[in-house]
Short mmCIF file of C-alpha atoms in Angstrom, two decimals:
data_model
loop_
_atom_site.label_atom_id
_atom_site.label_comp_id
_atom_site.label_asym_id
_atom_site.label_seq_id
_atom_site.Cartn_x
_atom_site.Cartn_y
_atom_site.Cartn_z
CA MET A 1 -0.07 -0.08 0.08
CA LYS A 2 2.74 2.33 0.65
CA ILE A 3 4.42 1.56 -2.26
CA ARG A 4 1.48 2.71 -4.40
CA MET A 5 1.18 5.77 -2.47
CA PHE A 6 4.77 6.65 -3.18
CA THR A 7 4.43 6.04 -6.99
CA ARG A 8 1.32 8.32 -7.06
CA MET A 9 2.91 11.10 -5.28
CA LYS A 10 6.24 10.92 -7.10
CA ILE A 11 4.89 11.56 -10.63
CA PRO A 12 3.07 14.70 -10.02
CA ALA A 13 5.99 15.97 -8.22
CA ILE A 14 8.25 15.54 -11.28
CA LEU A 15 5.72 17.20 -13.43
CA LEU A 16 5.45 20.19 -11.24
CA ALA A 17 9.12 20.63 -11.03
CA VAL A 18 9.24 20.76 -14.94
CA VAL A 19 6.40 23.19 -15.09
CA MET A 20 8.31 25.41 -12.58
CA VAL A 21 11.56 25.42 -14.65
CA LEU A 22 9.77 26.13 -17.82
CA ALA A 23 7.89 28.98 -16.36
CA SER A 24 11.15 30.57 -14.93
CA CYS A 25 12.95 30.10 -18.28
CA GLY A 26 10.37 30.85 -20.81
CA VAL A 27 10.36 29.67 -24.53
CA ASP A 28 10.69 32.03 -27.47
CA SER A 29 8.62 31.59 -30.73
CA ALA A 30 11.20 29.32 -32.18
CA GLY A 31 10.88 26.96 -29.11
CA THR A 32 14.29 28.01 -27.74
CA PRO A 33 14.19 28.24 -23.84
CA THR A 34 14.81 31.65 -22.49
CA GLY A 35 15.19 33.28 -19.05
CA ALA A 36 17.41 32.87 -16.13
CA GLY A 37 17.98 29.25 -16.84
CA GLY A 38 17.97 29.66 -20.55
CA SER A 39 21.80 29.76 -21.04
CA GLY A 40 22.02 26.28 -19.54
CA PHE A 41 19.48 24.99 -21.98
CA SER A 42 20.86 27.01 -24.73
CA ASN A 43 24.11 25.30 -24.33
CA ILE A 44 22.45 21.98 -24.36
CA PHE A 45 20.58 22.74 -27.51
CA ASP A 46 23.69 24.16 -29.23
CA SER A 47 25.50 21.12 -28.55
CA LEU A 48 22.69 18.97 -29.95
CA GLN A 49 22.29 21.23 -32.94
CA GLN A 50 26.27 20.91 -34.02
CA PRO A 51 26.72 19.74 -37.48
CA LYS A 52 28.05 16.17 -37.89
CA ASP A 53 31.28 17.59 -39.40
CA ALA A 54 31.97 19.35 -36.09
CA GLU A 55 33.47 16.00 -35.01
CA GLN A 56 35.84 16.14 -38.02
CA THR A 57 36.90 19.71 -37.12
CA TYR A 58 37.40 18.60 -33.64
CA ALA A 59 39.51 15.59 -34.52
CA PRO A 60 42.66 17.52 -34.88
CA LYS A 61 42.22 18.93 -31.42
CA GLU A 62 42.12 15.58 -29.99
CA THR A 63 45.50 14.91 -31.97
CA GLU A 64 46.88 18.12 -30.50
CA SER A 65 45.65 17.09 -27.05
CA ALA A 66 47.27 13.90 -27.44
CA ASP A 67 50.53 15.66 -28.56
CA ALA A 68 50.26 17.86 -25.45
CA LEU A 69 49.83 14.91 -23.15
CA THR A 70 53.11 13.62 -24.43
CA ASP A 71 54.95 16.82 -24.24
CA GLY A 72 57.77 16.75 -21.61
CA GLN A 73 57.38 12.92 -21.53
CA PRO A 74 60.14 10.69 -22.52
CA THR A 75 59.43 9.20 -25.95
CA MET A 76 60.55 5.84 -27.12
CA PRO A 77 62.81 6.17 -30.18
CA SER A 78 61.26 4.85 -33.29
CA SER A 79 62.92 1.67 -34.42
CA ALA A 80 64.05 2.02 -37.99
CA PRO A 81 62.99 -0.91 -40.15
CA PRO A 82 65.57 -3.26 -40.72
CA SER A 83 67.81 -2.12 -43.65
CA ALA A 84 67.77 -4.46 -46.58
CA ALA A 85 70.57 -7.00 -46.52
CA THR A 86 73.81 -5.47 -47.97
CA SER A 87 74.60 -7.14 -51.05
CA PRO A 88 78.20 -8.30 -51.12
CA PRO A 89 80.66 -6.33 -53.10
CA ALA A 90 80.75 -7.02 -56.72
CA VAL A 91 83.59 -9.55 -57.68
CA THR A 92 86.03 -8.01 -60.01
CA PRO A 93 86.74 -10.45 -62.85
CA PRO A 94 90.30 -11.49 -62.79
CA SER A 95 92.17 -9.41 -65.30
CA ALA A 96 93.51 -11.06 -68.36
CA ALA A 97 96.85 -12.83 -68.02
CA THR A 98 99.55 -10.29 -68.36
CA SER A 99 101.76 -11.27 -71.16
CA PRO A 100 105.36 -11.54 -70.33
CA PRO A 101 107.37 -8.65 -71.13
CA ALA A 102 108.97 -8.72 -74.55
CA ALA A 103 112.50 -10.21 -74.34
CA THR A 104 115.04 -7.29 -74.61
CA PRO A 105 117.50 -8.28 -77.32
CA PRO A 106 121.08 -8.36 -75.96
CA PRO A 107 122.95 -5.13 -76.58
CA THR A 108 124.95 -5.15 -79.71
CA THR A 109 128.41 -5.53 -78.74
CA THR A 110 131.33 -4.77 -80.96
CA PRO A 111 133.41 -7.88 -81.63
CA PRO A 112 136.86 -7.72 -80.33
CA PRO A 113 139.43 -6.89 -82.76
CA SER A 114 140.85 -9.84 -84.76
CA VAL A 115 144.03 -11.32 -83.14
CA VAL A 116 145.43 -11.15 -86.66
CA SER A 117 144.38 -7.57 -87.38
CA ASN A 118 148.17 -6.68 -87.86
CA ALA A 119 148.86 -9.99 -89.55
CA ILE A 120 151.32 -9.89 -92.36
CA SER A 121 152.65 -12.60 -94.79
CA PHE A 122 156.37 -13.50 -94.37
CA PRO A 123 158.09 -10.77 -96.29
CA TYR A 124 160.88 -13.07 -97.67
CA GLN A 125 160.44 -15.62 -100.35
CA PHE A 126 161.86 -19.05 -100.06
CA SER A 127 161.35 -22.76 -101.01
CA ALA A 128 162.92 -25.65 -99.16
CA VAL A 129 162.64 -29.03 -97.54
CA ASP A 130 162.39 -29.28 -93.85
CA LEU A 131 164.19 -31.79 -91.61
CA TYR A 132 161.51 -34.57 -92.27
CA GLY A 133 161.76 -34.19 -95.97
CA ASN A 134 158.49 -31.96 -96.24
CA ALA A 135 158.50 -29.18 -98.92
CA VAL A 136 157.94 -25.78 -97.20
CA THR A 137 157.73 -22.36 -98.57
CA ASP A 138 157.18 -18.63 -97.25
CA GLY A 139 153.48 -19.25 -97.78
CA THR A 140 153.56 -22.41 -95.39
CA LEU A 141 153.91 -19.81 -92.55
CA GLY A 142 150.66 -18.21 -93.47
CA GLU A 143 149.81 -14.69 -92.04
CA LYS A 144 151.03 -13.83 -88.57
CA GLU A 145 151.64 -10.62 -86.49
CA VAL A 146 155.24 -11.66 -85.71
CA PHE A 147 157.60 -14.01 -87.22
CA LEU A 148 160.49 -15.56 -85.17
CA VAL A 149 163.45 -16.58 -87.24
CA HIS A 150 165.99 -18.58 -85.32
CA LEU A 151 169.51 -19.67 -86.19
CA TRP A 152 171.09 -22.60 -84.32
CA ALA A 153 173.48 -25.60 -84.54
CA THR A 154 173.72 -29.03 -82.95
CA TRP A 155 177.15 -28.26 -81.71
CA CYS A 156 176.02 -25.12 -79.82
CA PRO A 157 175.22 -26.01 -76.06
CA PRO A 158 173.25 -22.76 -75.46
CA CYS A 159 171.04 -23.53 -78.52
CA ILE A 160 170.25 -27.03 -77.09
CA VAL A 161 169.51 -25.73 -73.63
CA GLU A 162 166.89 -23.11 -74.70
CA MET A 163 165.24 -25.50 -77.20
CA PRO A 164 162.79 -26.94 -74.70
CA ASP A 165 161.41 -23.33 -74.09
CA PHE A 166 160.14 -22.91 -77.71
CA PRO A 167 156.89 -25.35 -77.30
CA GLU A 168 155.84 -23.16 -74.39
CA LEU A 169 156.30 -20.10 -76.42
CA MET A 170 154.31 -21.48 -79.24
CA ASP A 171 151.45 -22.30 -76.87
CA MET A 172 151.47 -18.74 -75.33
CA TYR A 173 151.05 -17.03 -78.85
CA GLY A 174 149.16 -19.54 -80.92
CA ASP A 175 148.31 -18.31 -84.32
CA ARG A 176 149.80 -14.86 -83.60
CA VAL A 177 153.35 -15.84 -84.12
CA GLY A 178 154.99 -17.96 -86.69
CA PHE A 179 158.26 -19.78 -85.90
CA ILE A 180 161.07 -20.91 -88.29
CA ALA A 181 164.57 -22.22 -87.58
CA LEU A 182 167.68 -22.54 -89.85
CA LEU A 183 170.16 -25.28 -88.87
CA THR A 184 173.67 -24.19 -89.76
CA ASP A 185 175.67 -27.61 -89.25
CA TYR A 186 178.36 -27.96 -91.94
CA ASP A 187 178.41 -31.69 -91.53
CA THR A 188 174.78 -31.91 -92.06
CA ASN A 189 174.19 -33.82 -88.85
CA LEU A 190 170.49 -34.33 -89.81
CA SER A 191 169.83 -37.43 -87.42
CA GLY A 192 171.37 -35.29 -84.45
CA ALA A 193 169.24 -32.35 -85.24
CA ILE A 194 165.98 -34.30 -85.43
CA ASN A 195 166.75 -36.03 -82.06
CA ILE A 196 167.32 -32.61 -80.40
CA VAL A 197 164.10 -31.31 -81.83
CA GLN A 198 161.95 -34.16 -80.99
CA SER A 199 163.38 -34.55 -77.43
CA SER A 200 162.59 -30.88 -76.80
CA GLY A 201 158.82 -31.46 -77.69
CA ILE A 202 158.87 -29.17 -80.61
CA SER A 203 156.06 -29.88 -83.07
CA ASP A 204 156.38 -29.83 -86.82
CA SER A 205 154.66 -26.54 -86.86
CA PHE A 206 157.94 -25.12 -85.89
CA ILE A 207 159.60 -25.16 -89.46
CA MET A 208 163.01 -26.63 -89.25
CA ILE A 209 165.31 -25.96 -92.23
CA ASN A 210 168.93 -27.24 -93.09
CA ALA A 211 170.17 -23.93 -94.35
CA TYR A 212 173.60 -25.16 -95.95
CA GLU A 213 172.01 -27.75 -98.23
CA GLN A 214 169.41 -25.45 -99.73
CA SER A 215 169.23 -22.25 -101.30
CA VAL A 216 167.83 -20.02 -98.51
CA GLU A 217 170.11 -17.04 -98.95
CA PRO A 218 167.45 -14.48 -98.28
CA LEU A 219 166.91 -16.14 -94.75
CA LEU A 220 170.64 -16.33 -94.16
CA ALA A 221 170.95 -12.65 -94.94
CA LEU A 222 168.68 -11.89 -91.87
CA LEU A 223 171.21 -13.61 -89.60
CA GLU A 224 174.30 -11.84 -90.56
CA SER A 225 175.60 -11.46 -87.10
CA GLY A 226 177.73 -14.69 -87.45
CA PHE A 227 176.73 -16.00 -83.89
CA VAL A 228 174.56 -18.71 -82.87
CA PRO A 229 171.97 -18.55 -81.47
CA THR A 230 170.68 -15.56 -83.18
CA THR A 231 167.08 -14.62 -83.29
CA VAL A 232 165.30 -12.12 -85.50
CA LEU A 233 161.83 -10.74 -84.90
CA ILE A 234 159.78 -9.44 -87.99
CA SER A 235 156.56 -7.61 -87.84
CA LYS A 236 154.70 -5.39 -90.12
CA HIS A 237 157.30 -2.72 -89.52
CA GLY A 238 160.01 -5.13 -90.91
CA ILE A 239 162.90 -6.42 -88.89
CA SER A 240 162.10 -5.14 -85.36
CA GLU A 241 164.52 -6.92 -83.19
CA GLN A 242 167.70 -8.83 -83.63
CA ILE A 243 168.70 -10.78 -80.62
CA VAL A 244 171.98 -12.58 -80.17
CA GLY A 245 172.42 -15.21 -77.60
CA ALA A 246 170.21 -17.64 -75.93
CA HIS A 247 167.20 -16.18 -74.06
CA GLY A 248 164.71 -19.03 -73.73
CA MET A 249 161.49 -17.58 -72.27
CA GLY A 250 163.00 -14.29 -72.46
CA TYR A 251 162.00 -14.00 -76.02
CA ALA A 252 158.49 -13.36 -74.65
CA ALA A 253 159.23 -9.87 -73.56
CA PHE A 254 160.20 -8.80 -77.04
CA ILE A 255 157.28 -10.43 -78.65
CA ASP A 256 154.74 -8.79 -76.25
CA GLU A 257 156.19 -5.45 -76.99
CA LEU A 258 155.49 -5.95 -80.78
CA LEU A 259 152.05 -7.29 -80.43
CA GLY A 260 151.16 -4.33 -78.22
#
């Protein structure tokens, strides 16, 4: 029963309150509330009558408000997206095989002067037979820079003593010096002369002639000293040295001076 009474009394009270509010505020001809309480209702009505795009114009304010809220607050650094995988460096193709440098030809060298550049023919003509019976002439000696003409005898001790030195002299000078010897024995001791020559190791390139059995006057004229042993050296300048007596290896000093 009380419940009913309360319900019946509550509804008229609410209506009465609404009437009083409306009476104090008033409503204009457009239906808009006016009066002391009009501003409150006006604000309510204005908010209800805002165009729909007001939310769109207000959206930036929300963004700005959000920014304002974060102002002064620590911000997390934005993580950059992982960069694309770095591609490996381009492989440079191997260069073409370098061809070896062209071989440099050896420098041109001037050949040494011929050892027979000052060679001459034997200047005196003769024709004879050596101790072994072989025919020899001035042409047999060929061309040399120096000719050694030696006068000796089997009965001359100094001649026999120095005879073994001639093979060594021949080896020293080779083709540069020609050797010829004249045997002056009166008794034509041919066998004794051959024995001395062979025992001394003298080769047949050292021309040995028995001067008194043959016509070799031009050669004997070279050895006009009348002594044995006597040696004459002939070069391009003619008779350069006439050496009397045995000198053995000492002849080398005279020969070297002529050869220069």
